[in-house]
Coordinates of C-alpha atoms in Angstrom, one line a residue:
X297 CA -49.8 -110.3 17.8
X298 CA -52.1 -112.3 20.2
X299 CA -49.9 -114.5 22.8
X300 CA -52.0 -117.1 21.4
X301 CA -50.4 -117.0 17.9
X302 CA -47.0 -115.8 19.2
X303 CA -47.0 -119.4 20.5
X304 CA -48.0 -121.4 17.1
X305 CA -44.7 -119.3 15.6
X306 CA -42.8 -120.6 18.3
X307 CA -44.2 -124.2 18.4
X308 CA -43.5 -123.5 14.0
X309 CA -39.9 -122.5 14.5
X310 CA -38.8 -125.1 17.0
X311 CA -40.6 -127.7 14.9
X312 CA -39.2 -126.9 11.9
X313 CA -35.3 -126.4 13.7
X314 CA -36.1 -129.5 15.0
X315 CA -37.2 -131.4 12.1
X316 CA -34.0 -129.6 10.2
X317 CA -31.6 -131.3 13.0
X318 CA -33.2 -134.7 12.2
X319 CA -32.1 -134.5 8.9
X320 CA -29.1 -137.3 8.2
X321 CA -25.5 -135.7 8.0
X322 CA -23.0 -133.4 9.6
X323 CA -21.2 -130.1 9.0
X324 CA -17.9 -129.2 10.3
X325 CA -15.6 -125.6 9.2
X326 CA -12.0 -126.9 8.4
X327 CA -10.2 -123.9 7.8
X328 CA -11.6 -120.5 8.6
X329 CA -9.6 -118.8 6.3
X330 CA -7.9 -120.3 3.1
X331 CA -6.7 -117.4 1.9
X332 CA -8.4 -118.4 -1.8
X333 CA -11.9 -119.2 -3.3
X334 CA -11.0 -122.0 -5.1
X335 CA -12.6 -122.7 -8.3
X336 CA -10.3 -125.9 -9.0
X337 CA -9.2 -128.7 -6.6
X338 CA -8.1 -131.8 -6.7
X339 CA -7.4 -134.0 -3.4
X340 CA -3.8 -135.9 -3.9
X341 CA -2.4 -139.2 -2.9
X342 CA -0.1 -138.0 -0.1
X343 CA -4.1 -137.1 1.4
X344 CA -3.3 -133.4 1.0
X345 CA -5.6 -131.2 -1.5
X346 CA -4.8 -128.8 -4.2
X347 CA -7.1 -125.3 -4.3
X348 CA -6.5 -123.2 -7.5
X349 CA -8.0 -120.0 -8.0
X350 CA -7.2 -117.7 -10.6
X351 CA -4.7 -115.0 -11.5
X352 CA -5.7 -111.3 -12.5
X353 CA -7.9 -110.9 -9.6
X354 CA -5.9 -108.3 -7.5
X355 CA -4.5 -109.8 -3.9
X356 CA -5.7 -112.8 -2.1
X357 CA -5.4 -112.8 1.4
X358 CA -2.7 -115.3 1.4
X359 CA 1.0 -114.2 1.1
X360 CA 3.2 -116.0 -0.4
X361 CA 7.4 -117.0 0.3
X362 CA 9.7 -114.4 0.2
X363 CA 11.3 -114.0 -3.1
X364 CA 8.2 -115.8 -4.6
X365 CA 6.3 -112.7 -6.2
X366 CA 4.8 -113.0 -10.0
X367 CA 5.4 -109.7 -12.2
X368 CA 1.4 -108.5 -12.3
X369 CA 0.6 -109.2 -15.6
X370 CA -0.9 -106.1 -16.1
X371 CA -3.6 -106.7 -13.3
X372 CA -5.0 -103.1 -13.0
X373 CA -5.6 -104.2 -9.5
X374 CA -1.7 -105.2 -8.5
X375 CA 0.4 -101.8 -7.4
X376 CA 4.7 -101.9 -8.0
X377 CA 4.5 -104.2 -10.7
X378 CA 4.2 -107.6 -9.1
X379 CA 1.7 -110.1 -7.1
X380 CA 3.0 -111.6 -3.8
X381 CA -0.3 -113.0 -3.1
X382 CA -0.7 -116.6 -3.4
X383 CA -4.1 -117.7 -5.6
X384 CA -2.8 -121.6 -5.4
X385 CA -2.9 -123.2 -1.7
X386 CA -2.3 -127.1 -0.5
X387 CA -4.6 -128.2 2.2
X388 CA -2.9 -130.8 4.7
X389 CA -5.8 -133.2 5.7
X390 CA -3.9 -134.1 9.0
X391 CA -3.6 -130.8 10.3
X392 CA -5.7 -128.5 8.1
X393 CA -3.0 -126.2 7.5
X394 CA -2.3 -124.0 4.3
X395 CA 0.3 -123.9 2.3
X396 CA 0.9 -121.0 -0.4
X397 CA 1.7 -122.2 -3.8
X398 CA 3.0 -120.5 -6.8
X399 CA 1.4 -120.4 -10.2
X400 CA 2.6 -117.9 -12.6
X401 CA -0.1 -117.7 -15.3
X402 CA -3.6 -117.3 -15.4
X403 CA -6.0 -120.3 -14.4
X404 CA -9.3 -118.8 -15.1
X405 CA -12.0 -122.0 -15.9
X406 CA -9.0 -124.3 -16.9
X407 CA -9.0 -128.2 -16.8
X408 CA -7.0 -131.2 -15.3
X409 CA -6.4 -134.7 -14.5
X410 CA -3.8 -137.1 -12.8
X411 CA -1.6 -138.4 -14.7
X412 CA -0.6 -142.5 -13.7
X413 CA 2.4 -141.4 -11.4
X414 CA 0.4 -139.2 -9.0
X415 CA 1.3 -135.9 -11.2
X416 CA -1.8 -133.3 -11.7
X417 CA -1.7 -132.4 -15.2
X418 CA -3.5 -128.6 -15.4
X419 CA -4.5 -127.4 -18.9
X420 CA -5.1 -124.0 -20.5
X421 CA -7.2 -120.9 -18.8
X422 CA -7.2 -117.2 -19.8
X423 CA -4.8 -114.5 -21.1
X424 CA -1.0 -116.1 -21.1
X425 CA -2.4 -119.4 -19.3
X426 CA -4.4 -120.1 -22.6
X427 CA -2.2 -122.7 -24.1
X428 CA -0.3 -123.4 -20.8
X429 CA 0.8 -127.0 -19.4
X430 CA 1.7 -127.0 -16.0
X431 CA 2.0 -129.9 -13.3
X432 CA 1.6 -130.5 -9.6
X433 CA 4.0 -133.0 -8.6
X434 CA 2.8 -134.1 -5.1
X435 CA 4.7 -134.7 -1.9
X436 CA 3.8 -135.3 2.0
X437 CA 3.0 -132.2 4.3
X438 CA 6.0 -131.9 5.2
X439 CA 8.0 -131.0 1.3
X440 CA 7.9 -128.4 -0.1
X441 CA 6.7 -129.1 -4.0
X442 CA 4.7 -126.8 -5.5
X443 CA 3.6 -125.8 -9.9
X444 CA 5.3 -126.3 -12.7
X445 CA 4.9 -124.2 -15.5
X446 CA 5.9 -126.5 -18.8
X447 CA 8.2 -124.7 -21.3
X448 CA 8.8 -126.7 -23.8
X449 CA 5.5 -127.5 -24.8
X450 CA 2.5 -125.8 -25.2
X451 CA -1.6 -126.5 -25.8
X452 CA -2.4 -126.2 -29.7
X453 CA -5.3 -124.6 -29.3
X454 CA -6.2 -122.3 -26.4
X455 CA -8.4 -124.4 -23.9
X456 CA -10.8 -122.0 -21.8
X457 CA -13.7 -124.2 -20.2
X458 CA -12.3 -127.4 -21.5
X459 CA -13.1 -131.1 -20.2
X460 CA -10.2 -133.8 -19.4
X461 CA -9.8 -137.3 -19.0
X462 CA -7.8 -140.2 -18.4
X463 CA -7.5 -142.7 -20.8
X464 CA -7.0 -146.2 -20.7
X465 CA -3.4 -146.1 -21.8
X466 CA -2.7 -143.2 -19.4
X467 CA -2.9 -140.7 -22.0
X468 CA -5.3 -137.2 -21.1
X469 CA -7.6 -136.4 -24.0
X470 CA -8.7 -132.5 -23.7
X471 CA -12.0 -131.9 -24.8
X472 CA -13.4 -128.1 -26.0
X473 CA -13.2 -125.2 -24.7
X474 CA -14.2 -121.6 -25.7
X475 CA -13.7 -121.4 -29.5
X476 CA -12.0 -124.6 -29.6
X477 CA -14.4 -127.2 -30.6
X478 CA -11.6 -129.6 -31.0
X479 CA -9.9 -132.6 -29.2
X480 CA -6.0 -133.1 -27.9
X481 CA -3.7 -135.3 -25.8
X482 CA -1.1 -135.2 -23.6
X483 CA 1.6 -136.1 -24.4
X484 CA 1.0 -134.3 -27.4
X485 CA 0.6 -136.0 -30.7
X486 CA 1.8 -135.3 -34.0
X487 CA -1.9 -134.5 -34.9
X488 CA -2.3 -131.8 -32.6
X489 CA -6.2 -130.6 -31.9
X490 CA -8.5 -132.3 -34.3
X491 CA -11.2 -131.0 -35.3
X492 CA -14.7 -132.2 -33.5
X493 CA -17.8 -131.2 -35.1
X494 CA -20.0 -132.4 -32.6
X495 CA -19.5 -129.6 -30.2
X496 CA -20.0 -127.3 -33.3
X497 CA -23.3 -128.3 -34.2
X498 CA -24.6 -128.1 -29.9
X499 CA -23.3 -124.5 -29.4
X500 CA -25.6 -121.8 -29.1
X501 CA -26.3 -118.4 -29.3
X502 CA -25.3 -118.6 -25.5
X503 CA -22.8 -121.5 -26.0
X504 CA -23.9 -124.2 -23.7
X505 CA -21.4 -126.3 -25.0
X506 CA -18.5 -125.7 -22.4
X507 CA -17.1 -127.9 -20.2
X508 CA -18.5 -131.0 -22.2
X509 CA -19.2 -133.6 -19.6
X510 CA -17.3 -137.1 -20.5
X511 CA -17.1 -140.1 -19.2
X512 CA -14.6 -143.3 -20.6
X513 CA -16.5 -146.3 -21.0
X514 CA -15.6 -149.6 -20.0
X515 CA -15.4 -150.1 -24.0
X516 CA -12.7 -147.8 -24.5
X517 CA -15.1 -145.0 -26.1
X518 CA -16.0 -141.7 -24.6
X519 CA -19.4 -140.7 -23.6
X520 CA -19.7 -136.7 -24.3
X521 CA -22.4 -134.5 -23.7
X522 CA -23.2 -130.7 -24.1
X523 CA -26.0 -128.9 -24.2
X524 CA -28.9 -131.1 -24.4
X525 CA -27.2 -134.1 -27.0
X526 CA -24.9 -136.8 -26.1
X527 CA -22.5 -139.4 -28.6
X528 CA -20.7 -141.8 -28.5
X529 CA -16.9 -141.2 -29.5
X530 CA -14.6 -143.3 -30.9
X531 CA -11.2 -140.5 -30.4
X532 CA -8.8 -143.3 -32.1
X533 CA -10.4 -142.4 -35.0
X534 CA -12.8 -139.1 -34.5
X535 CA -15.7 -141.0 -35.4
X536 CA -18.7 -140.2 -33.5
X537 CA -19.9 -144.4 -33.1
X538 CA -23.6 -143.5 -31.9
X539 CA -26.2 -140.2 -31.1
X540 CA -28.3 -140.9 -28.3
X541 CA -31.8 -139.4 -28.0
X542 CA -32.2 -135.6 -27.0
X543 CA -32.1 -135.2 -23.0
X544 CA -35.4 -132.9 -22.5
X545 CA -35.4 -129.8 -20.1
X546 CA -33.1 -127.5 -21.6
X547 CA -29.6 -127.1 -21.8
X548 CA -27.2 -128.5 -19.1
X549 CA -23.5 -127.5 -19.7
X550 CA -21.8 -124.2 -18.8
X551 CA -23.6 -121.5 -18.7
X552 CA -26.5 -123.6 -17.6
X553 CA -24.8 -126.3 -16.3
X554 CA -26.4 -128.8 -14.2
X555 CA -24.0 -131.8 -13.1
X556 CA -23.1 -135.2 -14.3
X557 CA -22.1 -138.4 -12.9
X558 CA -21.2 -142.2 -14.3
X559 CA -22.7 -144.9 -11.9
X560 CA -20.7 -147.3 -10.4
X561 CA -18.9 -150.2 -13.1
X562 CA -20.1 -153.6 -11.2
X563 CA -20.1 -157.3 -12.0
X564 CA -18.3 -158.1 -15.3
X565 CA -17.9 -154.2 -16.3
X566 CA -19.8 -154.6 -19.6
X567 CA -22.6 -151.7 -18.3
X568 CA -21.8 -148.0 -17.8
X569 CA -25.1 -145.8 -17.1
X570 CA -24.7 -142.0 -16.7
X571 CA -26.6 -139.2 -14.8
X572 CA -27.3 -135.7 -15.4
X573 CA -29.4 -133.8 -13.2
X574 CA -30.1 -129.6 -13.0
X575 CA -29.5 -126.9 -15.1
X576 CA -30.7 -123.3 -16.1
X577 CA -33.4 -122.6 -18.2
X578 CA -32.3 -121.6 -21.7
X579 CA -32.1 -117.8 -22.1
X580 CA -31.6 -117.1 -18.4
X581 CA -27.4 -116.3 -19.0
X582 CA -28.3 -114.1 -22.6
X583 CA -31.0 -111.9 -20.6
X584 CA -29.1 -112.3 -17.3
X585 CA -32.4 -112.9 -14.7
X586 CA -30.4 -113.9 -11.5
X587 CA -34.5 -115.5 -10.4
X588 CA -35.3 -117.8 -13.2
X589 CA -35.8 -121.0 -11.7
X590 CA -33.8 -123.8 -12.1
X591 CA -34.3 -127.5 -13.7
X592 CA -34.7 -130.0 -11.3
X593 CA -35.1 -132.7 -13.6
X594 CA -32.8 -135.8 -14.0
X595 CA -31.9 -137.8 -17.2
X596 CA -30.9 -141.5 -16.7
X597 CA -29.4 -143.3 -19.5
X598 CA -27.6 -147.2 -20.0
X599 CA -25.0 -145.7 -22.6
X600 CA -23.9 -149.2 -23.3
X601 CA -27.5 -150.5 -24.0
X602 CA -28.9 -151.7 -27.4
X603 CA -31.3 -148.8 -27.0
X604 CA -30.6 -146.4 -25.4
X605 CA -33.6 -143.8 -23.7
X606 CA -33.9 -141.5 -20.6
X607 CA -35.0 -142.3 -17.8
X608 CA -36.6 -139.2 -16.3
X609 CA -37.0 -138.2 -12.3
X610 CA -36.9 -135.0 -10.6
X611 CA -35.0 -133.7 -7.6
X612 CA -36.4 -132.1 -4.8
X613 CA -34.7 -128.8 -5.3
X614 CA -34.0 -127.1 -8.7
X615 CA -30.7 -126.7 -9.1
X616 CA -27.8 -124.9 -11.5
X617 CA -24.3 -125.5 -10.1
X618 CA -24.5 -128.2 -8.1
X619 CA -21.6 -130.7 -8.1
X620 CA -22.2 -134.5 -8.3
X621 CA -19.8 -136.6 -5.9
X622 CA -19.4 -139.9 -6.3
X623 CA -19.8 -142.0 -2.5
X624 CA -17.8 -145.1 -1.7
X625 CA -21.1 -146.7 -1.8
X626 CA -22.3 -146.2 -5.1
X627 CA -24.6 -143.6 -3.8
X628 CA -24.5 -139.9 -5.6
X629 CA -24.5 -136.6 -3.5
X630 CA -25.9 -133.4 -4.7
X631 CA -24.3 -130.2 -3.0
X632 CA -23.7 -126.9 -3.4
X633 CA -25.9 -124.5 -6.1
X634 CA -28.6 -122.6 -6.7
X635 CA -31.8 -122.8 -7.2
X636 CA -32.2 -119.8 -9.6
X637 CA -30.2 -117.8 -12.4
X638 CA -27.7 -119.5 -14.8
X639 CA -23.8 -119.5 -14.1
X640 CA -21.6 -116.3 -14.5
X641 CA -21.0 -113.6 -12.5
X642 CA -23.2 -112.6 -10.0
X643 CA -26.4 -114.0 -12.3
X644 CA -27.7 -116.2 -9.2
X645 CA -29.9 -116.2 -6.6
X646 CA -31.4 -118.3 -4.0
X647 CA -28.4 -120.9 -2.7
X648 CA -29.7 -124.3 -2.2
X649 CA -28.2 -125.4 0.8
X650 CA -29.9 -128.3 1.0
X651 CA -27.7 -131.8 -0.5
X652 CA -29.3 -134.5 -1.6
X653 CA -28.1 -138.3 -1.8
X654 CA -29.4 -139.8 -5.0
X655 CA -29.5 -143.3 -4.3
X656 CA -29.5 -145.1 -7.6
X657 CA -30.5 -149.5 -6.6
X658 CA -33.4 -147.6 -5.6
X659 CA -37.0 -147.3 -7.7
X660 CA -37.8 -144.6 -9.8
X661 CA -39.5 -142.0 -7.2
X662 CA -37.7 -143.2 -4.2
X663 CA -34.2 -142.5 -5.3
X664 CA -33.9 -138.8 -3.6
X665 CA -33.5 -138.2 0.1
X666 CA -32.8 -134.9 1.5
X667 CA -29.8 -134.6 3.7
X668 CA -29.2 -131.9 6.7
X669 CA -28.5 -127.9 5.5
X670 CA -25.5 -126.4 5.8
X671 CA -25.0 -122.6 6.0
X672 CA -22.3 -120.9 3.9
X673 CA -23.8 -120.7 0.0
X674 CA -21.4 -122.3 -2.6
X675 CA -22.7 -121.0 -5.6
X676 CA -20.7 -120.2 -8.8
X677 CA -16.9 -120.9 -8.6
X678 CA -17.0 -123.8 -5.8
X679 CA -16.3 -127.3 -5.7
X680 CA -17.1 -130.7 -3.7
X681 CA -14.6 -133.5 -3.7
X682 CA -14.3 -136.9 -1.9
X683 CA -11.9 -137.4 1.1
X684 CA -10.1 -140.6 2.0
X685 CA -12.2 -140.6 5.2
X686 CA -15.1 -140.6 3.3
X687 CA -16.1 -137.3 4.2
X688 CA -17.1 -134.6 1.6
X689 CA -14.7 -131.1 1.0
X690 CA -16.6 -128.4 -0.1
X691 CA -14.6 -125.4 -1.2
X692 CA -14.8 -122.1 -3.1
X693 CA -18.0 -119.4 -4.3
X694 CA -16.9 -116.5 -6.0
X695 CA -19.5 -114.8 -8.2
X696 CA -18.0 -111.7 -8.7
X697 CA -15.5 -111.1 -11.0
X698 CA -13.1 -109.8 -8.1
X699 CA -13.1 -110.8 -4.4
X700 CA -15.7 -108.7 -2.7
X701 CA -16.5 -109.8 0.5
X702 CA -19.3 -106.8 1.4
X703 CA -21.9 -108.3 -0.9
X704 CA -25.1 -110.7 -0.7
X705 CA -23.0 -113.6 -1.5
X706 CA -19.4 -112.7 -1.0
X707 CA -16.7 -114.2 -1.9
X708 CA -15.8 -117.5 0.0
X709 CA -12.9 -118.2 1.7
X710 CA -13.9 -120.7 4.2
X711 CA -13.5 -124.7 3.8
X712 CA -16.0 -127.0 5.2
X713 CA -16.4 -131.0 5.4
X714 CA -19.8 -132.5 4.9
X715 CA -20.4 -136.2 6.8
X716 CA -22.9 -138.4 5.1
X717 CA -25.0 -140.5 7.7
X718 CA -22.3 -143.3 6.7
X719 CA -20.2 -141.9 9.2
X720 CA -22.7 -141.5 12.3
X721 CA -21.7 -142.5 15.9
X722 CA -23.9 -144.6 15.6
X723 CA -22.6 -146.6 13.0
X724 CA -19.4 -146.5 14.8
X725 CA -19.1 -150.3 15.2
X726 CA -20.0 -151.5 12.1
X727 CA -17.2 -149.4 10.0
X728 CA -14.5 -151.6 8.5
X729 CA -10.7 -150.4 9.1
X730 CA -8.8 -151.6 6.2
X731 CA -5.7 -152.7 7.8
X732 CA -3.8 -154.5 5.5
X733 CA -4.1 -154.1 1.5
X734 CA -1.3 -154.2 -1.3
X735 CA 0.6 -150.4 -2.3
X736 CA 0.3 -151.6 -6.2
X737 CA -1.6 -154.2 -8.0
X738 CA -1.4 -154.8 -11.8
X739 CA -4.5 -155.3 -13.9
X740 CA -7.0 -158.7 -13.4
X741 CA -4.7 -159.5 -10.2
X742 CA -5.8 -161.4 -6.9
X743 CA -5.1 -159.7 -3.4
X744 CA -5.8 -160.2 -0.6
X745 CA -7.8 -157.2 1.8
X746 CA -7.6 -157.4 5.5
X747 CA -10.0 -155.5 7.9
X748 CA -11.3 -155.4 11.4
X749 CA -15.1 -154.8 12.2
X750 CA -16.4 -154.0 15.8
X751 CA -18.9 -156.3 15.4
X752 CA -19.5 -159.2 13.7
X753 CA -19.5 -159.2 9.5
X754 CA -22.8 -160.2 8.1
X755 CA -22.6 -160.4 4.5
X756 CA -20.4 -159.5 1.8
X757 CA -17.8 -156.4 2.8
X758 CA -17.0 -154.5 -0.9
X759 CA -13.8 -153.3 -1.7
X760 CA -14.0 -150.0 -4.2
X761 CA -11.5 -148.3 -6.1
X762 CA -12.8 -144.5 -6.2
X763 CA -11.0 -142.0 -8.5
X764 CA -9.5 -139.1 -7.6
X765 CA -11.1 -136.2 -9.8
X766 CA -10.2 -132.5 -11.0
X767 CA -13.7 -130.5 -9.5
X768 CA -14.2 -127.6 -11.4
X769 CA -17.7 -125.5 -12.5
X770 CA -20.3 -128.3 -11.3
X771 CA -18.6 -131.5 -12.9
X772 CA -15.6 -133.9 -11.3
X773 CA -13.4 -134.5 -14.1
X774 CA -12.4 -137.9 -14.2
X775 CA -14.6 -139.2 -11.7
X776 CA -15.2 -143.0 -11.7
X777 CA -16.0 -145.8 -8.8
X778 CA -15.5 -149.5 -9.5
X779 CA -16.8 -152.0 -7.8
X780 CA -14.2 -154.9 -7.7
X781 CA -14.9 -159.0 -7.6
X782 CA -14.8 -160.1 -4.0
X783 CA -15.2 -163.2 -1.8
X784 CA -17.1 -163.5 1.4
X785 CA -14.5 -161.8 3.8
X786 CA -12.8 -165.5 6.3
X787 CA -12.3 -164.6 10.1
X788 CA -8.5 -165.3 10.1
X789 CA -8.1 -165.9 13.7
X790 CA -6.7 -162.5 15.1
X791 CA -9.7 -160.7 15.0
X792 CA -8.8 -159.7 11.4
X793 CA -11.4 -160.9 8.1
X794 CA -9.2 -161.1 5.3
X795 CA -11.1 -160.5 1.6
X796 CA -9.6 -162.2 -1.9
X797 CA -10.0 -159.5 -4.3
X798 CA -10.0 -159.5 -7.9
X799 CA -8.6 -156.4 -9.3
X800 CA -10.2 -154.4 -13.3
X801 CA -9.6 -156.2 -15.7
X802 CA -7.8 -153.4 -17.7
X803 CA -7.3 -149.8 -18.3
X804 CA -10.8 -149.0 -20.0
X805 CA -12.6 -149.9 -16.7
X806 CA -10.0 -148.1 -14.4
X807 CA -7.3 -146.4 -16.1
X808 CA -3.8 -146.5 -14.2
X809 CA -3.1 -144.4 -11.6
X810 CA -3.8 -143.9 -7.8
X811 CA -7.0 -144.7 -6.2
X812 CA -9.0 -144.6 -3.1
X813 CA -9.9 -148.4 -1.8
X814 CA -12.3 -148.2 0.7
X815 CA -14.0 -151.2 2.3
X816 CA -17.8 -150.7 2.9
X817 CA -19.6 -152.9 5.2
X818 CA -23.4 -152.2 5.4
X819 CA -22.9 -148.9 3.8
X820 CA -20.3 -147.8 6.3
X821 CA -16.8 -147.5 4.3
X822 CA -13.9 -147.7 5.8
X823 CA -10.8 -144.5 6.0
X824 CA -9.5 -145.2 2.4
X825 CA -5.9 -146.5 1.9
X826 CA -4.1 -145.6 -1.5
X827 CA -3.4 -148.0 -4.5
X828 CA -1.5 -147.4 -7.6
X829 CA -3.1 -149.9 -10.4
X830 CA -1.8 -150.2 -13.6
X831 CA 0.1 -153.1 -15.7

């Protein structure tokens, strides 16, 4: 090579590192070592998180308590009968320390939700955990809570791959699941699982119909979708109320899931508009090609609209396995993935590890921007979830049936935090700290929000109640951001602006429970405090 064009690869590499560091957002490694790939978590209201893994693996590398071992369950990879290895962790946010917890039967692709006092409700899995109940109750750092497995009830069908959700009376509907093409609640009802055709009449020859994505609607009816179709569902009476149009590019649910978000419920509530984007190409999981490229097309829809029709855009990136997480802006990252292959074990190939921040008030062709790389691949079996300081926790990638940490993409054990360019040095003086805001408020209430601000307040500062979702295989469970009725924020005197709030007007816009409220100013939102809302 001539010096002259041993220089152009320099002046390329330092270009393109330099043009890589320009990108907007930061990564930072939490915890080296977790001890689990977790498949499941959950971030609770004490600010600590909830990793879940799955049972029948062999060891993890976390031990856990003394007198805490679970007879094997006939794991061929278990020796003397018994598993002292943890393969549930809490994460303390404060100190980003581990915790081992206990879970007793097997997790594999199960489902959950938070019940309105703070409780994780966890559905289903494989083997014995097939038609298991068990709760997380939560507690600060420093308890020592940890799973319950329910005894007295039990799932009536087996859910494996199945969806949850909140409803508006505080109730979890549990949607699918392998062979189960059937809804139930919790608490249970005399009805047990009822049949529901609709996810029936989507399956294919490669199923495509697991983990149904849903979102509640501020009508009180569920929008479901799997595969490529979408209704409207009425579960009071297991009516199916409307079929919207075919979403085009192939399947998008497990095994060729994409991701799926509901925008933001604004103004008087009466609009709910969903998002799908990704997903593998049909036929890539039955012929397992780990380099079929990935969709990256995305289908926008008004649910609630007369009619109905999607709106179509493409991502930068293909992508299969990438989670969607909701911003206290109203702004959608895109992390984690692949950009070829379909879900399942080791049938990937290509991490994208690029996010993107879909950016939905913006026009058709200008909604995408692409957000600084990270470096560790989170491909099948990870998860992304919101954190109170607005940061993003991305856990988990395990595409091998066991851990195996010698491998092209082994096994993932690390935790890192993403930083949107909300939370910049530079925006440093414009971020709101909420300083003052109510522990409960009931439905339709007036409160009042106080915050300091560096600088001066120009404008309106929102106040947003943001979910806290079950993240599981590429789709937040639960996950919902409202908007809430606000005032221009009044200088009070001591340096404080204080906000009259309005809180949702009922359950079907923001079922009860505990939720984030952050104040954004500019885009910047503040460190979230919690709020329990219900009646």
């Amino acid at each position: 090579m001539t010096s002259w064009n041993h220089l152009l690869l320099l002046l390329f590499f330092f270009g393109f590192q330099a043009a890589l560091a320009a990108l907007p957002g930061t990564w930072e490694l939490l915890v080296p070592d977790a001890g689990i790939a977790s498949m499941h978590t959950a971030v609770t209201h004490f600010n600590t998180v909830v990793l879940l893994d799955r049972t029948h693996i062999g060891p993890s590398r976390k031990l856990l308590p003394e007198h805490h071992c679970r007879p094997s369950q006939g794991d061929p990879l278990l020796r003397h009968g018994r598993d002292c290895t943890a393969h549930s962790v809490v994460l303390d946010l404060q100190t980003n320390t581990i915790r081992p917890l206990t879970i007793l039967t097997d997790t594999w692709c199960s489902s959950g939700q938070f019940l309105p006092d703070g409780t994780l409700l966890h559905t289903g899995g494989d083997l014995e955990g097939w038609k298991k109940f068990r709760k997380f109750t939560p507690c600060d750092a420093n308890s020592l809570c940890d799973w319950e497995e329910l005894q007295d009830i039990e799932l009536s069908q087996g859910r494996w791959y199945a969806t949850n959700q909140i409803l508006p009376d505080g109730s979890i509907i549990i949607i699918g699941g392998k062979t189960s093409n059937s809804v139930e609640f919790f608490p249970p009802r005399k009805s047990g699982a009822v049949i529901f055709s609709f996810l029936g009449e989507v399956e294919d020859n490669q199923m495509d119909n697991l983990y149904p994505y849903v979102h509640l609607l501020p009508t009180g009816q569920l929008f479901i979708f799997a595969n490529n179709k979408a209704v409207l569902y009425d579960y009071n009476t297991n009516t199916v109320a409307k079929n919207y149009p075919i979403l085009d590019g192939g399947p998008r649910n497990y095994p060729s899931a994409g991701s799926s978000v509901m925008l933001p419920l604004t103004g008087d509530y009466s609009s709910a508009t969903v998002v799908i984007c990704g997903g593998a190409q049909y036929g890539a999981y039955l012929e397992r090609t780990t380099d079929t490229p990935a969709h990256g097309s995305c289908g926008r829809i008004e649910v609630t609209g007369l009619d109905p029709v999607w709106e179509m855009e493409d991502m930068p990136f293909g992508r299969i396995m990438g989670d969607m997480v909701m911003l206290p802006t109203g702004d959608v990252l895109i992390i984690n993935g692949a950009q070829a292959g379909t879900q399942g074990f080791e049938m990937a190939s290509q991490p994208c590890l690029f996010p993107v921040l879909y950016r939905p008030s913006e026009p058709v062709g200008l909604r995408f921007m692409t957000l600084n790389p990270g470096s560790v691949p989170r491909m099948y079996h990870s998860t992304a979830n919101l954190l109170p300081d607005g940061r993003i926790l991305l856990a988990g990638s395990n595409p091998h049936y066991f851990y195996k940490f010698n491998a092209e993409f082994p096994t993932e054990l690390r935790i890192e935090a993403f930083s949107p360019e909300y939370l910049s040095p530079d925006k440093a003086n414009i971020r709101p700290v909420l300083v003052d805001l109510p522990e409960k408020v009931g439905y339709g209430e007036v409160f009042t929000a106080a915050v300091t601000v560096e600088l001066p307040v120009v404008g309106v500062i929102e106040v947003n109640f943001a979910s806290a979702p079950f993240s599981t295989h590429s789709f937040s469970q639960g996950q919902r951001l409202v908007k809430l009725t606000v005032t221009s924020p009044v200088p009070d005197g001591a340096g404080k602006y204080k906000i009259t709030c309005t809180s949702p007007p009922g359950g079907r816009v923001a079922p009860p429970g505990y939720y984030m409220v952050f104040a954004v100013n500019q885009g910047v939102p503040s460190i979230a405090l919690w709020v329990h809302l219900g009646s």
